[in-house]
PDB file of C-alpha atoms and ligand atoms in Angstrom:
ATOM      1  CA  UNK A   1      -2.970  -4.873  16.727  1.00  0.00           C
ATOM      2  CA  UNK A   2      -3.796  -6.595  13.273  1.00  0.00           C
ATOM      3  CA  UNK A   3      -5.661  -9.190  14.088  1.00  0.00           C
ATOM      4  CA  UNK A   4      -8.754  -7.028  16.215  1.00  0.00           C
ATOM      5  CA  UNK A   5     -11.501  -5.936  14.578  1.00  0.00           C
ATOM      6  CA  UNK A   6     -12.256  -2.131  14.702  1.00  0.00           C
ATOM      7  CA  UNK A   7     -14.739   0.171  13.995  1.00  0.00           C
ATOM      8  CA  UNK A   8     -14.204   1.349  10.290  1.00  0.00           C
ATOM      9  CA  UNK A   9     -14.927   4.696  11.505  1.00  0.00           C
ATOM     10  CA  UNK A  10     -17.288   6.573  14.356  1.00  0.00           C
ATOM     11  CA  UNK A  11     -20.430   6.878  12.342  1.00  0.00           C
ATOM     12  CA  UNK A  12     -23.799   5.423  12.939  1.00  0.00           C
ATOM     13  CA  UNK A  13     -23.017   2.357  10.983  1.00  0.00           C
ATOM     14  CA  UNK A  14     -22.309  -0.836  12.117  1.00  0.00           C
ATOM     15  CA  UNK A  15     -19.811  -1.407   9.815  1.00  0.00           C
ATOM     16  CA  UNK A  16     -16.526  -3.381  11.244  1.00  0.00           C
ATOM     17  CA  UNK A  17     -13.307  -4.362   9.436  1.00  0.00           C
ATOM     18  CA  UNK A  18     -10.588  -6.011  10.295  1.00  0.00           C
ATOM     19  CA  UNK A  19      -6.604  -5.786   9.739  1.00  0.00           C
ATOM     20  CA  UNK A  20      -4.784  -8.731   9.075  1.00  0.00           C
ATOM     21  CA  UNK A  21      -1.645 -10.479   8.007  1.00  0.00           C
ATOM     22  CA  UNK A  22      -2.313 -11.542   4.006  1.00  0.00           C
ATOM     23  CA  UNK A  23      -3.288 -15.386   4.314  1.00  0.00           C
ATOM     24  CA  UNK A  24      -3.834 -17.219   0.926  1.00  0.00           C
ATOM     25  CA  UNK A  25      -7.708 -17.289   1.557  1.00  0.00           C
ATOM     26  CA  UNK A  26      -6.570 -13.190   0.957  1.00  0.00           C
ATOM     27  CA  UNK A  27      -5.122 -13.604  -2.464  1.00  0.00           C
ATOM     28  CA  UNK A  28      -8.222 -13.560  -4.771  1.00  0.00           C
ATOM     29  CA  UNK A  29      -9.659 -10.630  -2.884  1.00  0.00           C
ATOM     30  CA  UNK A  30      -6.363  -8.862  -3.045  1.00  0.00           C
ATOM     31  CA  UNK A  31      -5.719  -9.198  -6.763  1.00  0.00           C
ATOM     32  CA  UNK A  32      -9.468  -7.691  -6.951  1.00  0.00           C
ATOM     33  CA  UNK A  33      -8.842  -4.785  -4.962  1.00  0.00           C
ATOM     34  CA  UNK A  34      -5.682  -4.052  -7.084  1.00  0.00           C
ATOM     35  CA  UNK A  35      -6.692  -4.662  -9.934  1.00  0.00           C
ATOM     36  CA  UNK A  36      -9.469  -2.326  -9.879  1.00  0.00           C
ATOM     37  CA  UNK A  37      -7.677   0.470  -8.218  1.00  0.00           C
ATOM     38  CA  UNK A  38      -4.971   0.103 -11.199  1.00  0.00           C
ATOM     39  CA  UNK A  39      -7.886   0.457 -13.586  1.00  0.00           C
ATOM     40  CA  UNK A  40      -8.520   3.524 -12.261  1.00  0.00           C
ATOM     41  CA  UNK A  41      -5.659   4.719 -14.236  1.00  0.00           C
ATOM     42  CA  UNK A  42      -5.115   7.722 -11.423  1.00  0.00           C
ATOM     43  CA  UNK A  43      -2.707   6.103  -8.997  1.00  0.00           C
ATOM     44  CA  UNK A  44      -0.608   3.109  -9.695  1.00  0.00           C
ATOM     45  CA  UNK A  45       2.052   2.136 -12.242  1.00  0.00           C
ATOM     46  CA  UNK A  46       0.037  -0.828 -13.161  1.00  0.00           C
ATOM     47  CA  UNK A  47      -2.837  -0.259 -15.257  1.00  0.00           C
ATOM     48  CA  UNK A  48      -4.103  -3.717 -14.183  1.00  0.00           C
ATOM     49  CA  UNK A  49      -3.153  -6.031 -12.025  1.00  0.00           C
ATOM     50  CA  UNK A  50      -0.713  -8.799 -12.681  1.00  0.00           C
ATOM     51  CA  UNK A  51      -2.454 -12.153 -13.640  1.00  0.00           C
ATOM     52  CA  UNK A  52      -3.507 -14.017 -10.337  1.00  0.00           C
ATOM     53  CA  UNK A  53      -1.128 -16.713 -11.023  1.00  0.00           C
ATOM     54  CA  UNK A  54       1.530 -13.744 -10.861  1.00  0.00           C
ATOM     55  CA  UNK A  55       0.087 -12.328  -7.622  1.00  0.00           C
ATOM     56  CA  UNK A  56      -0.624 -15.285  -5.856  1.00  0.00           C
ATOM     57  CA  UNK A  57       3.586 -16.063  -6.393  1.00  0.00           C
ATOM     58  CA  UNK A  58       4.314 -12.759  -5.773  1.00  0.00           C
ATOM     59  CA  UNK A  59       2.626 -12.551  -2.517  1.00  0.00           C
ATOM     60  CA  UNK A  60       3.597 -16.037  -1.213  1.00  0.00           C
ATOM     61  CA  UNK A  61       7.378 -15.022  -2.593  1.00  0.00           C
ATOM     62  CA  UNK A  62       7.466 -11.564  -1.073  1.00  0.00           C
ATOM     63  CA  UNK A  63       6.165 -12.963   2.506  1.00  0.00           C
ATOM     64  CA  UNK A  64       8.749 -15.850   2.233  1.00  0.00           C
ATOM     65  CA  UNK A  65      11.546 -13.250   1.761  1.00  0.00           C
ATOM     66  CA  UNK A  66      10.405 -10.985   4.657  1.00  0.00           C
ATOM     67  CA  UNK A  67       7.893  -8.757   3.435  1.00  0.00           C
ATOM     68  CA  UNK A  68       5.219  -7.026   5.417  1.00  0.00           C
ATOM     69  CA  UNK A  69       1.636  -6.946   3.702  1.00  0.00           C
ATOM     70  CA  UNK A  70      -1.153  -6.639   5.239  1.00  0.00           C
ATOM     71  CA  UNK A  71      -4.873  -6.287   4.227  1.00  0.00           C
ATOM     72  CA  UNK A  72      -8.425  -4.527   5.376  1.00  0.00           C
ATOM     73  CA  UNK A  73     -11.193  -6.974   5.316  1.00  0.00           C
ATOM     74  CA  UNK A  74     -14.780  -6.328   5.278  1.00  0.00           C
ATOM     75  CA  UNK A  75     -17.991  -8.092   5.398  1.00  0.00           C
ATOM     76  CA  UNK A  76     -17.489  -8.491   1.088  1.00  0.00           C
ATOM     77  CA  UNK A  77     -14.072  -9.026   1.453  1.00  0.00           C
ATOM     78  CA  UNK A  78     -10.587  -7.439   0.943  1.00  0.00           C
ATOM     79  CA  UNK A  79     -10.824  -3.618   0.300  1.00  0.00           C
ATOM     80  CA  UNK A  80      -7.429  -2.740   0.980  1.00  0.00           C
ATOM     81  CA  UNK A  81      -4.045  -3.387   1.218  1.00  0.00           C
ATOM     82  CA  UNK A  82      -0.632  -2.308   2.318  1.00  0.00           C
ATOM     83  CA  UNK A  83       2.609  -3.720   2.087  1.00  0.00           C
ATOM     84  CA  UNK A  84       6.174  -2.900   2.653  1.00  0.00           C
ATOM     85  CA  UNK A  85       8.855  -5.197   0.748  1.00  0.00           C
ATOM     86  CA  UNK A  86      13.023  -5.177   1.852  1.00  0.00           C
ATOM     87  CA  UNK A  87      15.463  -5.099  -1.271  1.00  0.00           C
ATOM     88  CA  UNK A  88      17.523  -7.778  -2.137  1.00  0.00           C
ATOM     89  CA  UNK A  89      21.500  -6.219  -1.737  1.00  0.00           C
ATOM     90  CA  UNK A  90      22.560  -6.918   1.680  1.00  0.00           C
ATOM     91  CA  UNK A  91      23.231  -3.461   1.772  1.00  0.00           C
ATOM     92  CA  UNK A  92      19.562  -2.297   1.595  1.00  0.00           C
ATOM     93  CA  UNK A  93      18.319  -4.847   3.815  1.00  0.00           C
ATOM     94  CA  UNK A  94      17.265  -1.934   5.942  1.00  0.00           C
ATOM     95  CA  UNK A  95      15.024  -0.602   3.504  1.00  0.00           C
ATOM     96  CA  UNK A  96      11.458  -1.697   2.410  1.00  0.00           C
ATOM     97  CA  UNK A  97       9.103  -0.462  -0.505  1.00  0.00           C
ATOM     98  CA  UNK A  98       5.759   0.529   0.373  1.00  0.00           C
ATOM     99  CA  UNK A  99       2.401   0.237  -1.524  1.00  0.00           C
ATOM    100  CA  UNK A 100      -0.878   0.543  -0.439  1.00  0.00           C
ATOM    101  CA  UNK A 101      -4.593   1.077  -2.140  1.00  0.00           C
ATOM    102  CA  UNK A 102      -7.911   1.279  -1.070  1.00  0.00           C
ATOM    103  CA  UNK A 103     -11.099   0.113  -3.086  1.00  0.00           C
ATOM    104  CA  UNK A 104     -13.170   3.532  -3.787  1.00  0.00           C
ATOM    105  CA  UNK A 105     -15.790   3.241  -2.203  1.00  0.00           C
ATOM    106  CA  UNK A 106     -14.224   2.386   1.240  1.00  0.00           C
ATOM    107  CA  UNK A 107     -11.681   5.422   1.017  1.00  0.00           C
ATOM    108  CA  UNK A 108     -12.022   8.530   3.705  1.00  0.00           C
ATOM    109  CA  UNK A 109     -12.652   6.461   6.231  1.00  0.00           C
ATOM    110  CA  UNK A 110      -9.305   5.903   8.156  1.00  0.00           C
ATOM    111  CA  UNK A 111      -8.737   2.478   6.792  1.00  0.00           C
ATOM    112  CA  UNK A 112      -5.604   3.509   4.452  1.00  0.00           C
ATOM    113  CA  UNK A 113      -4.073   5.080   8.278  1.00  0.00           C
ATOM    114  CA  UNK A 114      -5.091   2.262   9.947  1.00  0.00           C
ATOM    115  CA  UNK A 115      -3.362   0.013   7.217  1.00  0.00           C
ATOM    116  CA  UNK A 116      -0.177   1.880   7.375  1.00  0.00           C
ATOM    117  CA  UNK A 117       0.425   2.237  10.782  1.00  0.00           C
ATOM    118  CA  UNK A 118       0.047  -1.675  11.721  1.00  0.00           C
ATOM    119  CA  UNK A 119       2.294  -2.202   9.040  1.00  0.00           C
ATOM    120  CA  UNK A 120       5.398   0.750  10.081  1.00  0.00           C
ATOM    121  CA  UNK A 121       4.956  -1.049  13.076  1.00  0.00           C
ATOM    122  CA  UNK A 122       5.563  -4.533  11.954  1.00  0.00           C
ATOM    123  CA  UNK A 123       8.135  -3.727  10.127  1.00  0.00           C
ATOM    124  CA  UNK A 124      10.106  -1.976  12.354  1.00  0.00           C
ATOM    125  CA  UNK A 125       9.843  -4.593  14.670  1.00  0.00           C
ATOM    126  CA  UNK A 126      11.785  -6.809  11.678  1.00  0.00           C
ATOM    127  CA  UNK A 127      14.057  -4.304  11.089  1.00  0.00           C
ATOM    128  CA  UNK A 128      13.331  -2.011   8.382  1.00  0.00           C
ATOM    129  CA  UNK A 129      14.522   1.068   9.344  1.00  0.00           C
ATOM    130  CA  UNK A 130      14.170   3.054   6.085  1.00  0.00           C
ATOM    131  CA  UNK A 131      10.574   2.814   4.495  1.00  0.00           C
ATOM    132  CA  UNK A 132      10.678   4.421   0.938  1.00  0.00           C
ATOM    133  CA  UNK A 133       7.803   5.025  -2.077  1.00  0.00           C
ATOM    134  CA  UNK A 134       7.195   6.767  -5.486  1.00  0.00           C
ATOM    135  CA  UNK A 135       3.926   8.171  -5.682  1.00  0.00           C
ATOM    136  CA  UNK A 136       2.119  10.599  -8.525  1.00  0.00           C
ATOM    137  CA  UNK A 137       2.571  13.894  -8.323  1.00  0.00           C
ATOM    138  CA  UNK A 138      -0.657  14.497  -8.431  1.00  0.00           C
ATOM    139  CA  UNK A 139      -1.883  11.878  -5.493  1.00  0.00           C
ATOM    140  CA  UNK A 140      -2.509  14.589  -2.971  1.00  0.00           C
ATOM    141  CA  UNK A 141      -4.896  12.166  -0.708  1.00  0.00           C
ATOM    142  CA  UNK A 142      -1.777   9.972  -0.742  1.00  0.00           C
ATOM    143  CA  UNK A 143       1.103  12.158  -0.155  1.00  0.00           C
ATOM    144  CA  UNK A 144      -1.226  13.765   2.632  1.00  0.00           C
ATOM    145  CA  UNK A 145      -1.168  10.540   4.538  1.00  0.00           C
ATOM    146  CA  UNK A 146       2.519   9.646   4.338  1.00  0.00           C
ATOM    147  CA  UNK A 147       3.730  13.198   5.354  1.00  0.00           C
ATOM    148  CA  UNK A 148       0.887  12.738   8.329  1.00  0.00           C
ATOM    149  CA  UNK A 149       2.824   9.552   8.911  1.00  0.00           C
ATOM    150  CA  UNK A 150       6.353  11.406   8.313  1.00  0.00           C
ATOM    151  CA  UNK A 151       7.534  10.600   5.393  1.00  0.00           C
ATOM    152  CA  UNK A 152       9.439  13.258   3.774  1.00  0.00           C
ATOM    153  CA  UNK A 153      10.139  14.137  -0.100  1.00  0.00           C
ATOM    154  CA  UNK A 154      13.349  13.206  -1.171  1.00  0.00           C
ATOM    155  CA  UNK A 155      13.034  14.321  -4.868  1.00  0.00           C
ATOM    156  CA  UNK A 156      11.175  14.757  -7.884  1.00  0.00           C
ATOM    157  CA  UNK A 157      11.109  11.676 -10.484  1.00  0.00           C
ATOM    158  CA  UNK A 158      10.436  14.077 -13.441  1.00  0.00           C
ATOM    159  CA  UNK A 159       7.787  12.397 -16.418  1.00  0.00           C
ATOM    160  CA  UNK A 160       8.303   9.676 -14.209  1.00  0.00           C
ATOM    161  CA  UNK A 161       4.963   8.116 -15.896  1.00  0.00           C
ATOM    162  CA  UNK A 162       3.325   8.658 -19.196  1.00  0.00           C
ATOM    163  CA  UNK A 163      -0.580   7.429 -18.660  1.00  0.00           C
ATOM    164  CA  UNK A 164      -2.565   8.170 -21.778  1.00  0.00           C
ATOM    165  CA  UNK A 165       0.220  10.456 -23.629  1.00  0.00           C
ATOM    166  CA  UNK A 166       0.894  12.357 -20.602  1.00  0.00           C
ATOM    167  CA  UNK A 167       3.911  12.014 -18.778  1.00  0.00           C
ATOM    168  CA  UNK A 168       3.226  12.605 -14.758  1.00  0.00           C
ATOM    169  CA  UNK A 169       6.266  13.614 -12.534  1.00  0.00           C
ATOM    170  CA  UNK A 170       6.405  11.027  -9.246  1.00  0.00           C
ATOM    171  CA  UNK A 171       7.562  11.857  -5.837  1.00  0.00           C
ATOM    172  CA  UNK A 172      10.326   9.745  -3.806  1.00  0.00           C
ATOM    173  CA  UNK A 173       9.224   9.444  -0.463  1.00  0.00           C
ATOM    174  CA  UNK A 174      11.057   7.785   2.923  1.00  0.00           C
ATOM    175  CA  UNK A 175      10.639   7.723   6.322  1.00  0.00           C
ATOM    176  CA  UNK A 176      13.209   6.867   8.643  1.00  0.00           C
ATOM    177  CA  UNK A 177      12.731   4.763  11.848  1.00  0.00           C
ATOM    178  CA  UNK A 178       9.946   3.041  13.638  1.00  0.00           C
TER     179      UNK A 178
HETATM  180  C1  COA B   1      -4.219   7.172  -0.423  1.00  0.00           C
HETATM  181  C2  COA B   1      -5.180   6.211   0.269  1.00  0.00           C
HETATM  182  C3  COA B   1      -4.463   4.887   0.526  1.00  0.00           C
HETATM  183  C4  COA B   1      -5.631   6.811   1.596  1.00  0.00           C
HETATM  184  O1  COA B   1      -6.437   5.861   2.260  1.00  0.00           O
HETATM  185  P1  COA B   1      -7.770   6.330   3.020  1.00  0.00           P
HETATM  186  O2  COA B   1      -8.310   5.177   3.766  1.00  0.00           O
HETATM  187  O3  COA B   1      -8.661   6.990   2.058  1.00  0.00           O
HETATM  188  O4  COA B   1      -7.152   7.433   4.012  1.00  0.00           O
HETATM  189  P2  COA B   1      -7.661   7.816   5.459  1.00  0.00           P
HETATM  190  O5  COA B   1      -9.141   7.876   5.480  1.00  0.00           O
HETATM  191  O6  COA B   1      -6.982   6.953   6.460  1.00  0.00           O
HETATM  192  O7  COA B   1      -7.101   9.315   5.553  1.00  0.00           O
HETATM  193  C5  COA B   1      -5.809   9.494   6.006  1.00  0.00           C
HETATM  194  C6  COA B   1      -5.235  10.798   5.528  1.00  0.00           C
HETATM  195  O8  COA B   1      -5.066  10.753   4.114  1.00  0.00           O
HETATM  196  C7  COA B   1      -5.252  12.045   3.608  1.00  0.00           C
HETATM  197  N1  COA B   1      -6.423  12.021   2.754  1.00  0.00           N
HETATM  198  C8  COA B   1      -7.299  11.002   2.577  1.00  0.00           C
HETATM  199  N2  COA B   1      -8.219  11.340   1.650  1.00  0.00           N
HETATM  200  C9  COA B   1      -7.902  12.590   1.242  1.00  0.00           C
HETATM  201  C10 COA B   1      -8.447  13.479   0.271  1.00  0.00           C
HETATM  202  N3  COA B   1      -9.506  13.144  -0.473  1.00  0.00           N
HETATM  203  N4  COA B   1      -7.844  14.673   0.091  1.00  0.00           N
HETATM  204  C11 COA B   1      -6.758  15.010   0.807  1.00  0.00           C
HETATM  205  N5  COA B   1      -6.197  14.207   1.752  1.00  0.00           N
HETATM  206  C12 COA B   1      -6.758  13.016   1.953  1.00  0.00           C
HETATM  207  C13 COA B   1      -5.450  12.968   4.797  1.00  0.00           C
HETATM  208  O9  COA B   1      -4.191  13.391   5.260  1.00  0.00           O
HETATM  209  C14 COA B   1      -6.081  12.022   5.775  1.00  0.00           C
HETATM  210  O10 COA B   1      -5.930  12.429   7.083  1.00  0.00           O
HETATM  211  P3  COA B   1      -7.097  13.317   7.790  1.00  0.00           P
HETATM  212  O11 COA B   1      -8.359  12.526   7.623  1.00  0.00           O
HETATM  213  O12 COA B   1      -6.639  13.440   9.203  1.00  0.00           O
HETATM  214  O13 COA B   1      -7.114  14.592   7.023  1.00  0.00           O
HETATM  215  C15 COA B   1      -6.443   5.994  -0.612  1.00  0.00           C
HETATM  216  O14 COA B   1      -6.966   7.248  -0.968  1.00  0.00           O
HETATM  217  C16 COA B   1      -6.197   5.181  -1.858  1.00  0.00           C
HETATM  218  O15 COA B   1      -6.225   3.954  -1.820  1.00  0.00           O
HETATM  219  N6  COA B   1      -6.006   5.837  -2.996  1.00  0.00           N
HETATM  220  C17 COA B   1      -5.875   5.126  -4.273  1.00  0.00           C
HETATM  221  C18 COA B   1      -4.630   4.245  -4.335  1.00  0.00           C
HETATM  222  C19 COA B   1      -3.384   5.021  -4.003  1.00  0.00           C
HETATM  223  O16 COA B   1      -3.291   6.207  -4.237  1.00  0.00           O
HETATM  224  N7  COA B   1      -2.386   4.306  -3.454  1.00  0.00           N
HETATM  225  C20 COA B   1      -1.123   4.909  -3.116  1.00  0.00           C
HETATM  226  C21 COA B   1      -0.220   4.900  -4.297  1.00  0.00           C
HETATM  227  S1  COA B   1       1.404   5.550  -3.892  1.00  0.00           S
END
């Protein structure tokens, strides 16, 4: 499960990564990875990340209240991440938000399935029984994965963004079960 190391992918390298629970020895290499996939300006809300200070409480907050987040580590450190956080009402318990990046340059190479997998399957195993996420319309790489991983479209969030004077419709996204 997380912890192993696997083969990043069957090529001739000798590349190997490894899947993880988010430690704090994670959190710098984290708030790298996401802030420069929010620079990218292509994919996330955030156009940068939140300071460190910010991320550092926000992951040590989000694991105290349950969360799942877990991230890809390579021989120069974190290159992705995903994580799936329950709401607050004890009504929506049940349900977690999901987000998950990969650094460019490690991207096609199964790590983003790999990511999201280990973490459906830790959170089911917690409880979350409804895992739900807005993404860009135009995020095909992304969308392709979570409908591999069966999440279904629930609606269109229309101009849901406006990046650079251009508003961007957004998908809503769930998956039900384990
Ligand atoms: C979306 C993302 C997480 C996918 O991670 P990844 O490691 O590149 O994905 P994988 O290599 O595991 O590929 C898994 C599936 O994703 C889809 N996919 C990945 N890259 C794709 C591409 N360039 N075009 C179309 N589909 C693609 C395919 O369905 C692929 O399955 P397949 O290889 O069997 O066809 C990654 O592209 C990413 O971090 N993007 C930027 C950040 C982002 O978009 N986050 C999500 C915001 S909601």
């Amino acid at each position: 499960m997380s912890s192993v190391s696997w083969p990043a992918a069957a090529t001739s390298t000798a590349e190997y990564l490894e899947i993880v629970p988010i430690g704090r020895q994670h959190i710098a290499g984290y708030h790298a990875a996401l802030d420069g996939i929010a620079k990218e300006r292509r994919y996330l809300a955030m156009l940068e990340a939140p300071s460190f200070l910010r991320t550092r409480r926000f992951v040590l907050d989000s694991l105290r209240t349950g969360a799942v987040h877990v991230v890809a580590v390579a021989a120069d450190g974190v290159v992705g991440w995903c994580d799936l956080r329950p709401k607050a009402a004890p009504t929506l318990r049940h349900t977690a938000v999901l987000g998950m990046g990969i650094v460019a340059a490690y991207r096609g190479r199964g790590i983003g399935s790999r990511l999201l997998a280990d973490t459906l399957e830790l959170a089911w195993a917690q409880g979350i029984r409804r895992s739900e996420l807005i993404v860009r319309a135009d995020n095909l790489p992304a969308i392709a994965l979570y409908r591999r991983f069966g999440f279904v479209t629930e609606g269109t969030c229309r101009k849901y963004l406006c990046v650079d004077g251009h508003d961007i419709d957004a998908l809503l996204m769930a998956r039900l079960g384990g």
